[in-house]
Structures are given as structure tokens and as C-alpha cells.
């Protein structure tokens, strides 16, 4: 039986609509079949940098935007969109509020466990902040790496082997990259404490995480170019990093596309004090009608 996942809040970042490797179809699939009171889109949802260079807007990207708007209209979901560095054009309009949609630079999420600061995180990336031109060159290099990865994975599939992420391998193997991630997490932890918050929820570096850094709960929602992960706040108000394929298994749905999402089974260093129950509602008839309407 196909079901919907009912949670309190969904945090998603780095969809990069406009990039060829954006997993917009999978991201929209998850949003459509997840009932939540609040949807936080934590930066780099639209990749203006890519659209200005080699990227292009596709029907799948339009479908993602329509899915979010439909969620606001049909389910009365509050949508909070935070500016990222790839959609920094939004800075000209901040803050902005229209009905259930808010465009902001940062957001405080209230939790029974304490306040959580929600930021995209690019302000703590020295290159992005002080050398935008270099960051854009790096973005082009990242896209080229992803294209090479697509060709390599096509060859692996031809040999009936599992897909491989070159960029994820680079992140794990290159010492300077590992060091940067560590400094990034530490700086955001200090920001959360300075703001009087119990935790921080961010994106930007495409590295999903759920850990305690000293006394601050650090959560990173990952991305929808490779990892395909989100942060969810369950109805019991506990947080969890969830992958797209785990979401599909929970709801009995067939994943869209052939790319696997990141394995996040061992990502949390902190056992939850309470179980995080998955409360589902039967929704099969509604899904069939919806998918016929959008042609997905």
C-alpha cells in the first residue's frame, strides 16, 4: 500500500534547479508525498549561476516549483525559502512575505528541545564570501566533474555495477576538503551558540550530517544533486537525516530515476532519546489522480 509520510517539518536544500544533474523529479516526488506543517527550502533551490552559464530550465524544474505551490494551496503548508549563494539574486527582495510564503536570510525554528538556527551556510565559506569569481569557477568545475561522473556511471551500469560518486570520493580523500568541512561545522556551531540556539540546520556543502558538536546539535540537509537527503522533524519533535530511497521504502513507493541516494544509516552520532515514529496515511487514490494530472 502506498502511503504518505506525516511529519512536523521538512528541511531541504541545494536542489540546484537549472543544473543538468539536479534531481528535481525525486525532490518533487518526496515533497508531494510528505505531509508537513512547514517546508523550509534552505538555499540554492534555484541555481542562477548555472542558468547564466551552461544550465537550462526544464519541465522537471517547473514541476518542482508547481509541487511546492500546490502544497501551500492544497495543504496550507507554510513555506520558508532562505537565500543561498547560487540564488543570491533573492537578496534584493529580502525580507519578503506573501500569504504562506516567506523569503528570508535566516530563520529561527522553535522546538521543545530549544531553538534551532536555520541558515544556508555560505556566509562561512571564505571563498564564496570573499572571492565570488573563484566560487563560480569552482561551480563550473563541479559541473564538469558531474558530467564525467555520468559517463563513468553509464559505463558501470553497462557492466552491471553500482553507481559511484567521484565528488563524494574527493570529499573523503582530499585532506584540504575534509579540513574545510570540519572548520565549516565548527564555525556554524559557534554561530548557533552566539544566537542562543540549541542547534543549527544548514546546507551549502552537500554533506548531510546529524551530530553533536560540543553542546550544539548540528544538522546538514545535504543536497539534491548527489546525496538526495533531507532533514525531517518528526511528530515527536525529534530530528533525523533521511535519504530519498529510505523515504520511498517507508512509504511503499518506487523511486524515480536510477541514481541511488546516499546511505545515511550510520550518519547520526547521537541516539535519539525517544523513538521517531513514522505516522502514515493511506493516499493511493489521491496519488494516482495527481500523477495522471501532472504527467509524471
Coordinates of C-alpha atoms in Angstrom, one line a residue:
X1 CA 0.0 0.0 0.0
X2 CA 1.3 3.4 -1.0
X3 CA 1.2 6.0 1.8
X4 CA 2.3 9.5 2.7
X5 CA 4.7 10.3 5.4
X6 CA 3.3 12.7 8.1
X7 CA 5.9 14.8 9.8
X8 CA 6.1 18.2 11.5
X9 CA 8.7 20.0 9.4
X10 CA 10.7 19.2 6.3
X11 CA 14.1 20.9 5.6
X12 CA 15.5 20.7 2.1
X13 CA 18.4 22.5 0.5
X14 CA 20.6 22.6 -2.6
X15 CA 18.2 21.3 -5.3
X16 CA 20.0 23.4 -7.9
X17 CA 17.2 23.8 -10.4
X18 CA 18.9 24.8 -13.6
X19 CA 21.7 22.3 -13.3
X20 CA 21.7 19.2 -15.6
X21 CA 22.4 17.0 -12.6
X22 CA 19.6 18.4 -10.4
X23 CA 17.4 15.6 -9.0
X24 CA 14.3 17.8 -9.3
X25 CA 12.0 14.8 -10.1
X26 CA 13.0 12.9 -7.0
X27 CA 12.8 16.0 -4.8
X28 CA 9.3 16.9 -6.0
X29 CA 8.3 13.2 -5.5
X30 CA 9.3 13.4 -1.9
X31 CA 7.7 16.7 -1.2
X32 CA 4.4 15.6 -2.9
X33 CA 4.1 12.5 -0.7
X34 CA 5.1 14.1 2.6
X35 CA 2.5 15.9 4.7
X36 CA 4.1 18.6 6.9
X37 CA 3.1 21.8 8.6
X38 CA 6.2 23.7 7.4
X39 CA 8.5 23.3 4.5
X40 CA 11.9 25.0 4.8
X41 CA 13.8 25.4 1.5
X42 CA 17.3 26.2 2.8
X43 CA 19.0 27.9 -0.1
X44 CA 20.4 27.1 -3.6
X45 CA 17.0 25.8 -4.7
X46 CA 17.3 27.7 -8.0
X47 CA 20.8 27.8 -9.4
X48 CA 21.1 31.2 -11.0
X49 CA 24.8 30.7 -11.6
X50 CA 24.1 27.6 -13.7
X51 CA 21.3 29.2 -15.6
X52 CA 23.7 32.1 -16.6
X53 CA 26.3 29.6 -17.9
X54 CA 25.6 26.2 -19.3
X55 CA 22.5 25.3 -17.4
X56 CA 18.9 25.3 -18.6
X57 CA 15.4 25.2 -17.1
X58 CA 13.4 22.1 -17.8
X59 CA 9.9 20.8 -17.4
X60 CA 11.0 18.9 -14.4
X61 CA 12.2 22.1 -12.7
X62 CA 8.8 23.7 -13.4
X63 CA 7.1 20.7 -11.9
X64 CA 9.1 21.1 -8.7
X65 CA 8.0 24.7 -8.3
X66 CA 4.4 23.7 -9.0
X67 CA 4.6 21.0 -6.4
X68 CA 5.7 23.5 -3.7
X69 CA 3.0 25.9 -4.7
X70 CA 0.3 23.2 -4.7
X71 CA 1.5 22.2 -1.2
X72 CA 0.8 25.8 0.0
X73 CA -2.6 25.9 -1.7
X74 CA -4.0 22.4 -1.0
X75 CA -2.4 21.5 2.4
X76 CA -1.9 25.0 3.8
X77 CA 1.8 24.3 4.3
X78 CA 3.9 27.2 5.4
X79 CA 6.9 27.6 3.0
X80 CA 10.1 29.4 4.1
X81 CA 12.7 30.0 1.4
X82 CA 16.2 31.0 2.6
X83 CA 18.6 32.7 0.2
X84 CA 21.7 30.7 -0.8
X85 CA 24.8 31.7 -2.8
X86 CA 23.6 30.2 -6.1
X87 CA 20.3 32.1 -5.8
X88 CA 21.8 35.2 -4.3
X89 CA 19.6 37.3 -6.6
X90 CA 16.9 36.9 -3.9
X91 CA 18.9 39.2 -1.7
X92 CA 17.4 42.2 -3.4
X93 CA 13.9 41.2 -2.2
X94 CA 14.6 40.2 1.4
X95 CA 12.7 40.0 3.6
X96 CA 9.5 39.2 1.7
X97 CA 6.2 37.6 2.7
X98 CA 3.2 36.7 0.7
X99 CA 0.4 34.6 2.1
X100 CA 2.2 31.3 3.2
X101 CA 5.5 32.0 1.6
X102 CA 8.4 33.9 3.3
X103 CA 11.7 34.8 1.7
X104 CA 14.3 35.3 4.4
X105 CA 18.1 35.3 5.1
X106 CA 17.9 33.2 8.2
X107 CA 15.1 31.5 10.2
X108 CA 14.7 30.5 13.9
X109 CA 12.9 27.2 14.2
X110 CA 11.2 26.7 17.6
X111 CA 11.4 23.3 19.1
X112 CA 10.5 21.8 22.5
X113 CA 14.2 21.0 22.8
X114 CA 15.3 24.6 22.2
X115 CA 15.6 27.0 19.3
X116 CA 17.3 25.9 16.0
X117 CA 19.0 28.5 13.8
X118 CA 18.4 27.7 10.1
X119 CA 20.9 29.3 7.6
X120 CA 22.1 28.1 4.2
X121 CA 25.7 28.4 5.4
X122 CA 27.6 30.1 2.6
X123 CA 28.5 33.0 4.9
X124 CA 31.0 30.7 6.5
X125 CA 32.6 29.7 3.2
X126 CA 35.6 32.0 2.8
X127 CA 35.8 31.5 -1.0
X128 CA 32.1 32.1 -1.6
X129 CA 32.0 35.2 0.7
X130 CA 35.3 36.9 -0.4
X131 CA 36.1 35.5 -3.9
X132 CA 32.8 35.1 -5.7
X133 CA 34.5 34.7 -9.1
X134 CA 36.6 31.8 -7.7
X135 CA 33.5 30.2 -6.3
X136 CA 31.8 30.4 -9.7
X137 CA 34.9 28.9 -11.4
X138 CA 34.6 26.1 -8.8
X139 CA 30.9 25.6 -9.6
X140 CA 31.8 25.1 -13.3
X141 CA 34.5 22.6 -12.3
X142 CA 31.9 20.8 -10.1
X143 CA 29.5 20.6 -13.1
X144 CA 32.3 19.2 -15.3
X145 CA 33.1 16.6 -12.7
X146 CA 29.4 15.6 -12.5
X147 CA 29.3 15.2 -16.3
X148 CA 32.3 13.0 -16.2
X149 CA 30.7 11.0 -13.4
X150 CA 27.6 10.5 -15.5
X151 CA 29.7 8.9 -18.3
X152 CA 31.5 6.8 -15.8
X153 CA 28.3 5.6 -14.1
X154 CA 26.8 4.8 -17.5
X155 CA 29.8 2.5 -18.1
X156 CA 29.4 0.9 -14.6
X157 CA 25.7 0.2 -15.4
X158 CA 26.7 -1.4 -18.7
X159 CA 28.9 -3.7 -16.6
X160 CA 26.1 -4.3 -14.1
X161 CA 28.0 -2.5 -11.3
X162 CA 26.7 0.1 -8.7
X163 CA 27.0 3.8 -9.4
X164 CA 29.9 5.7 -8.0
X165 CA 30.2 9.3 -6.8
X166 CA 33.5 10.9 -7.8
X167 CA 32.8 14.2 -5.9
X168 CA 31.9 12.3 -2.8
X169 CA 35.2 10.3 -3.1
X170 CA 37.1 13.5 -3.5
X171 CA 35.5 14.9 -0.4
X172 CA 36.5 11.9 1.7
X173 CA 40.1 11.6 0.3
X174 CA 41.4 15.1 -0.2
X175 CA 42.8 16.3 3.1
X176 CA 42.0 20.0 2.5
X177 CA 38.4 19.3 1.7
X178 CA 38.0 17.3 4.9
X179 CA 39.6 20.1 6.9
X180 CA 37.3 22.7 5.3
X181 CA 34.2 20.7 6.3
X182 CA 35.4 20.4 9.8
X183 CA 36.1 24.2 10.1
X184 CA 32.7 24.9 8.5
X185 CA 30.8 22.8 11.0
X186 CA 32.8 24.3 13.9
X187 CA 32.0 27.9 12.8
X188 CA 28.3 27.2 12.4
X189 CA 28.2 25.6 15.9
X190 CA 29.7 28.9 17.3
X191 CA 27.2 30.9 15.4
X192 CA 24.3 28.9 16.9
X193 CA 25.6 29.3 20.4
X194 CA 26.1 33.1 19.8
X195 CA 22.5 33.3 18.7
X196 CA 21.4 31.5 21.8
X197 CA 20.2 28.4 19.9
X198 CA 20.3 24.7 20.8
X199 CA 21.1 23.6 17.3
X200 CA 21.7 24.7 13.7
X201 CA 20.3 23.4 10.4
X202 CA 22.2 24.2 7.2
X203 CA 23.1 23.1 3.7
X204 CA 25.7 24.5 1.2
X205 CA 28.5 21.9 1.4
X206 CA 26.4 19.0 0.1
X207 CA 27.4 16.9 3.1
X208 CA 24.5 15.5 5.1
X209 CA 25.2 15.3 8.9
X210 CA 23.5 14.8 12.2
X211 CA 25.9 15.2 15.1
X212 CA 26.5 16.9 18.4
X213 CA 29.4 19.4 18.3
X214 CA 30.1 20.1 21.9
X215 CA 26.6 21.2 23.2
X216 CA 25.2 22.2 19.8
X217 CA 23.1 19.9 17.6
X218 CA 24.5 20.2 14.0
X219 CA 22.2 19.1 11.1
X220 CA 23.0 19.4 7.4
X221 CA 20.3 18.5 4.9
X222 CA 22.7 17.5 2.2
X223 CA 21.7 18.2 -1.5
X224 CA 19.6 17.0 -4.4
X225 CA 22.5 16.7 -6.9
X226 CA 24.1 13.6 -5.4
X227 CA 23.1 12.7 -1.8
X228 CA 19.3 13.2 -2.2
X229 CA 18.8 13.8 1.6
X230 CA 16.6 15.9 3.8
X231 CA 16.3 16.7 7.5
X232 CA 12.9 15.8 8.9
X233 CA 11.3 16.8 12.2
X234 CA 9.0 14.0 13.3
X235 CA 5.8 14.5 15.1
X236 CA 7.5 13.7 18.4
X237 CA 9.8 16.7 17.6
X238 CA 13.0 14.6 17.1
X239 CA 15.2 15.3 14.0
X240 CA 16.5 12.8 11.5
X241 CA 18.5 12.9 8.3
X242 CA 16.6 10.9 5.7
X243 CA 17.6 9.7 2.3
X244 CA 15.2 9.6 -0.7
X245 CA 15.4 5.8 -1.1
X246 CA 14.7 5.3 2.6
X247 CA 11.7 7.6 2.2
X248 CA 10.4 5.5 -0.7
X249 CA 10.8 2.3 1.3
X250 CA 8.9 3.8 4.2
X251 CA 6.0 4.9 2.0
X252 CA 6.0 1.9 -0.3
X253 CA 6.8 3.9 -3.4
X254 CA 9.1 3.1 -6.3
X255 CA 12.0 5.6 -6.5
X256 CA 12.1 7.9 -9.6
X257 CA 15.3 7.7 -11.7
X258 CA 18.1 5.2 -11.4
X259 CA 20.6 7.1 -9.2
X260 CA 20.9 5.8 -5.6
X261 CA 20.7 8.3 -2.7
X262 CA 23.3 8.4 0.0
X263 CA 23.3 5.7 2.7
X264 CA 22.6 7.7 5.9
X265 CA 22.1 4.7 8.2
X266 CA 25.2 5.5 10.2
X267 CA 25.2 9.3 9.9
X268 CA 23.9 10.1 13.4
X269 CA 26.4 10.1 16.3
X270 CA 23.6 10.7 18.8
X271 CA 21.0 8.0 19.6
X272 CA 17.5 9.5 19.9
X273 CA 16.1 9.6 23.4
X274 CA 12.7 8.8 22.0
X275 CA 11.7 6.7 19.0
X276 CA 10.8 8.7 16.0
X277 CA 7.5 7.0 14.8
X278 CA 6.5 7.2 11.2
X279 CA 2.8 8.1 11.0
X280 CA 1.3 7.4 7.6
X281 CA -2.0 8.0 5.9
X282 CA -3.4 6.0 3.0
X283 CA -3.4 8.1 0.0
X284 CA -3.1 5.8 -3.1
X285 CA -6.2 7.1 -4.9
X286 CA -5.1 10.7 -4.5
X287 CA -1.6 9.9 -5.8
X288 CA -2.9 8.2 -8.9
X289 CA -5.1 11.2 -9.7
X290 CA -2.3 13.6 -9.1
X291 CA 0.3 11.7 -11.2
X292 CA -2.2 11.5 -14.1
X293 CA -2.8 15.2 -13.9
X294 CA 0.9 16.3 -13.9
X295 CA 2.0 13.6 -16.3
X296 CA 4.8 12.2 -14.1

